[in-house]
């Protein structure tokens, strides 16, 4: 399976520009014949939280329409990062995942809200897991701050997920923590981690990318650097079977002791 990481800039509060950028990167990914293309967090608005009344995608309609059309047009699976949505008077940080036929296979609202970016003052937290099959591969997906909660990643990975997708707007001052946490989540869940962070600036933060693919042993297979780019890699899922066979952590769990 070939995966493309769309490490894009996000124009603060400029939804039209951002939708155009995503469309361009899906087309570019299709030219590189990827099976799955992955986007970062809150790409439709950035963290323009005080403007969500005007900017958030109502019921996610625009995002779902575009991603479905692009997935079907280019016959590519899309892990749609996340966008700000407005549903029933509440704002959410929502991920949409579409298969290559343009069908919505999963929808997820970010569960852990990040206080340093004041997310909890504007966004309603989700309360459901994000497990799905994409391109024939059991997968899970989380958003940014979620990766600081290993119990949540394990909850989503249970059931045999071979890939954990992470979409983020992770600011540059904590980028080393990003790299360390991603490696830990890959090792403990014995899965590939595909993590896409944005680049660029908003009024309060600088984002330096370093989107990564990490293998089940915690090795960095790919690092996208600090510029806007699309990078690709292919997976050997036999490695997962080898790692899980030699160190059967899922069999050795003691969940009765964990609460």
Coordinates of C-alpha atoms in Angstrom, one line a residue:
X1 CA 0.0 0.0 0.0
X2 CA 1.3 3.4 -1.0
X3 CA 0.5 6.4 1.3
X4 CA 0.9 10.1 0.6
X5 CA 1.3 12.6 3.4
X6 CA 0.0 16.0 2.4
X7 CA 2.0 18.4 4.7
X8 CA 0.2 21.6 3.7
X9 CA 0.1 25.2 4.9
X10 CA -3.3 26.4 6.2
X11 CA -4.5 29.9 5.5
X12 CA -5.9 31.3 8.8
X13 CA -9.6 31.8 8.4
X14 CA -9.5 31.6 4.6
X15 CA -11.7 28.6 3.8
X16 CA -11.8 29.0 0.0
X17 CA -8.0 29.0 -0.2
X18 CA -7.8 26.0 2.0
X19 CA -10.4 23.9 0.0
X20 CA -8.5 24.8 -3.2
X21 CA -5.2 23.7 -1.6
X22 CA -6.6 20.3 -0.6
X23 CA -8.1 19.8 -4.0
X24 CA -4.6 20.5 -5.6
X25 CA -2.9 18.1 -3.3
X26 CA -5.3 15.2 -3.9
X27 CA -4.7 15.7 -7.6
X28 CA -1.0 15.6 -7.0
X29 CA -1.3 12.5 -4.9
X30 CA -3.3 10.8 -7.6
X31 CA -0.5 11.5 -10.1
X32 CA 1.9 9.7 -7.8
X33 CA -0.5 6.8 -7.7
X34 CA -1.0 6.7 -4.0
X35 CA -3.6 4.4 -2.4
X36 CA -4.3 6.7 0.5
X37 CA -3.6 10.5 1.0
X38 CA -3.6 12.0 4.5
X39 CA -4.2 15.6 5.6
X40 CA -3.5 17.6 8.8
X41 CA -5.8 19.0 11.4
X42 CA -8.3 21.9 11.1
X43 CA -7.3 22.6 7.5
X44 CA -10.4 24.4 6.6
X45 CA -10.1 27.3 9.0
X46 CA -7.0 26.8 11.1
X47 CA -7.4 27.7 14.8
X48 CA -9.6 30.8 14.0
X49 CA -11.8 29.7 16.9
X50 CA -13.4 33.1 17.6
X51 CA -14.7 33.1 14.0
X52 CA -16.3 29.7 13.9
X53 CA -19.8 31.1 13.8
X54 CA -18.9 32.3 10.3
X55 CA -16.4 29.8 9.2
X56 CA -17.1 26.3 10.6
X57 CA -18.5 23.9 8.0
X58 CA -22.2 23.4 8.8
X59 CA -22.8 19.7 9.2
X60 CA -19.5 19.1 7.4
X61 CA -21.4 19.4 4.2
X62 CA -18.8 21.2 2.1
X63 CA -16.0 19.0 3.3
X64 CA -17.9 15.8 2.7
X65 CA -19.0 16.8 -0.7
X66 CA -15.5 17.8 -1.8
X67 CA -13.7 14.8 -0.4
X68 CA -16.2 12.4 -1.7
X69 CA -16.0 13.9 -5.2
X70 CA -12.2 13.9 -5.1
X71 CA -11.9 10.3 -3.8
X72 CA -14.2 9.1 -6.6
X73 CA -12.7 11.2 -9.3
X74 CA -9.2 10.1 -8.6
X75 CA -10.0 6.7 -7.2
X76 CA -8.0 7.4 -4.1
X77 CA -8.7 6.8 -0.4
X78 CA -8.7 10.0 1.7
X79 CA -7.9 10.4 5.4
X80 CA -9.3 13.9 5.5
X81 CA -7.4 15.3 8.4
X82 CA -9.9 17.3 10.3
X83 CA -12.0 20.4 9.8
X84 CA -14.0 22.7 12.1
X85 CA -17.7 21.8 11.8
X86 CA -20.9 23.3 13.2
X87 CA -23.6 20.7 14.1
X88 CA -26.7 21.5 16.0
X89 CA -25.3 24.7 17.4
X90 CA -22.0 23.1 18.6
X91 CA -18.6 23.2 17.1
X92 CA -16.5 20.1 16.6
X93 CA -13.0 19.2 15.3
X94 CA -14.1 16.5 12.9
X95 CA -12.3 14.0 10.8
X96 CA -13.9 12.4 7.7
X97 CA -12.5 9.4 5.9
X98 CA -13.5 8.4 2.4
X99 CA -12.8 5.3 0.4
X100 CA -11.8 5.3 -3.3
X101 CA -15.4 5.0 -4.3
X102 CA -16.3 8.2 -2.6
X103 CA -18.1 6.6 0.3
X104 CA -17.7 7.9 3.9
X105 CA -16.3 5.1 5.9
X106 CA -15.6 6.9 9.2
X107 CA -16.4 10.1 11.0
X108 CA -14.6 11.1 14.3
X109 CA -14.8 14.1 16.6
X110 CA -11.6 14.9 18.5
X111 CA -11.9 13.6 22.0
X112 CA -9.1 15.4 23.9
X113 CA -9.3 19.2 23.6
X114 CA -6.1 21.3 23.9
X115 CA -6.2 24.0 26.5
X116 CA -3.0 25.8 25.4
X117 CA -4.8 26.7 22.1
X118 CA -8.1 27.4 24.0
X119 CA -9.8 24.6 22.1
X120 CA -12.0 23.6 25.0
X121 CA -13.5 27.1 25.1
X122 CA -15.1 26.7 21.7
X123 CA -15.1 23.1 20.6
X124 CA -17.3 20.2 21.9
X125 CA -15.3 17.0 22.6
X126 CA -16.2 13.8 20.9
X127 CA -17.0 10.6 22.7
X128 CA -16.5 7.7 20.2
X129 CA -13.6 5.6 18.8
X130 CA -12.3 5.8 15.3
X131 CA -11.7 2.3 13.9
X132 CA -12.2 1.5 10.2
X133 CA -11.0 -0.5 7.3
X134 CA -9.4 1.5 4.5
X135 CA -7.8 0.1 1.3
X136 CA -8.4 -3.3 2.9
X137 CA -6.3 -2.5 6.0
X138 CA -7.6 -2.4 9.6
X139 CA -6.9 1.1 10.8
X140 CA -7.5 3.7 13.5
X141 CA -7.4 7.5 13.5
X142 CA -6.9 10.2 16.1
X143 CA -6.3 13.9 16.1
X144 CA -3.2 15.8 17.5
X145 CA -3.5 16.1 21.3
X146 CA -5.0 12.6 21.4
X147 CA -1.6 11.1 21.1
X148 CA -0.7 12.3 24.6
X149 CA -3.2 9.7 25.9
X150 CA -1.8 6.2 25.4
X151 CA -4.9 4.6 26.8
X152 CA -7.0 6.2 24.1
X153 CA -4.6 5.1 21.3
X154 CA -4.7 1.6 22.7
X155 CA -8.5 1.7 22.8
X156 CA -8.6 2.6 19.2
X157 CA -5.8 0.1 18.2
X158 CA -7.5 -2.9 19.9
X159 CA -9.0 -5.1 17.3
X160 CA -5.8 -5.4 15.2
X161 CA -5.3 -2.0 13.6
X162 CA -2.2 -2.1 11.4
X163 CA -2.1 1.7 10.8
X164 CA -2.8 4.5 13.2
X165 CA -3.4 7.8 11.3
X166 CA -2.7 11.1 13.2
X167 CA -3.7 14.5 11.9
X168 CA -2.3 17.5 13.7
X169 CA -1.6 21.2 14.1
X170 CA 1.4 20.7 16.4
X171 CA 3.4 23.9 17.1
X172 CA 7.1 24.0 16.5
X173 CA 8.2 24.6 20.1
X174 CA 7.0 21.1 21.1
X175 CA 8.0 19.2 17.9
X176 CA 10.5 17.0 19.8
X177 CA 7.6 15.8 21.9
X178 CA 5.6 15.1 18.8
X179 CA 8.4 12.8 17.5
X180 CA 8.8 11.0 20.8
X181 CA 5.1 10.4 21.3
X182 CA 4.6 9.1 17.8
X183 CA 7.4 6.6 18.2
X184 CA 6.0 5.5 21.6
X185 CA 2.5 5.0 20.2
X186 CA 3.9 2.9 17.3
X187 CA 6.0 0.7 19.6
X188 CA 3.3 0.0 22.2
X189 CA 0.6 -0.7 19.6
X190 CA 2.9 -2.6 17.2
X191 CA 1.5 -0.7 14.3
X192 CA 2.6 1.8 11.7
X193 CA 1.9 5.4 12.6
X194 CA 1.2 7.8 9.7
X195 CA 1.2 11.3 11.2
X196 CA 0.6 14.5 9.2
X197 CA 1.3 17.9 10.7
X198 CA 0.8 21.3 9.0
X199 CA 3.4 23.9 8.2
X200 CA 3.2 27.7 8.2
X201 CA 2.0 30.3 10.7
X202 CA -1.1 31.5 12.4
X203 CA -1.3 34.7 14.5
X204 CA 0.0 32.8 17.6
X205 CA 2.0 29.8 16.4
X206 CA 4.6 28.5 14.0
X207 CA 4.2 25.0 12.6
X208 CA 7.2 23.2 11.4
X209 CA 5.8 20.1 9.8
X210 CA 7.9 17.0 10.4
X211 CA 5.1 14.7 9.3
X212 CA 6.3 11.2 9.9
X213 CA 5.8 7.5 9.1
X214 CA 7.0 5.3 11.9
X215 CA 7.2 1.5 11.8
X216 CA 6.1 -0.9 14.5
X217 CA 9.6 -0.9 16.1
X218 CA 9.6 2.9 16.5
X219 CA 11.9 3.6 13.5
X220 CA 11.3 6.7 11.5
X221 CA 10.6 5.5 8.0
X222 CA 9.9 9.0 6.6
X223 CA 10.2 12.6 7.8
X224 CA 8.7 15.3 5.6
X225 CA 10.9 18.1 6.8
X226 CA 9.6 21.7 7.3
X227 CA 8.2 22.8 3.9
X228 CA 4.8 22.4 2.3
X229 CA 5.1 19.1 0.4
X230 CA 3.6 15.8 -0.5
X231 CA 5.8 12.8 0.4
X232 CA 5.0 9.1 -0.1
X233 CA 6.0 5.7 1.2
X234 CA 5.0 2.1 0.9
X235 CA 4.3 -0.4 3.6
X236 CA 5.4 -3.9 4.3
X237 CA 2.7 -5.3 6.6
X238 CA 4.7 -8.5 7.1
X239 CA 6.8 -6.5 9.6
X240 CA 3.7 -6.1 11.8
X241 CA 3.2 -9.9 11.9
X242 CA 6.8 -10.4 12.8
X243 CA 6.8 -7.9 15.6
X244 CA 3.6 -9.1 17.1
X245 CA 4.7 -12.7 16.8
X246 CA 8.0 -12.1 18.7
X247 CA 6.6 -9.8 21.4
X248 CA 2.9 -10.6 21.9
X249 CA 1.9 -7.6 23.9
X250 CA -1.8 -7.8 23.1
X251 CA -1.9 -11.4 24.4
X252 CA 0.0 -10.4 27.5
X253 CA -2.2 -7.6 28.6
X254 CA -3.9 -7.6 32.0
X255 CA -6.9 -5.3 31.4
X256 CA -8.6 -6.4 34.6
X257 CA -5.8 -4.4 36.5
X258 CA -6.0 -1.3 34.4
X259 CA -8.8 0.6 35.9

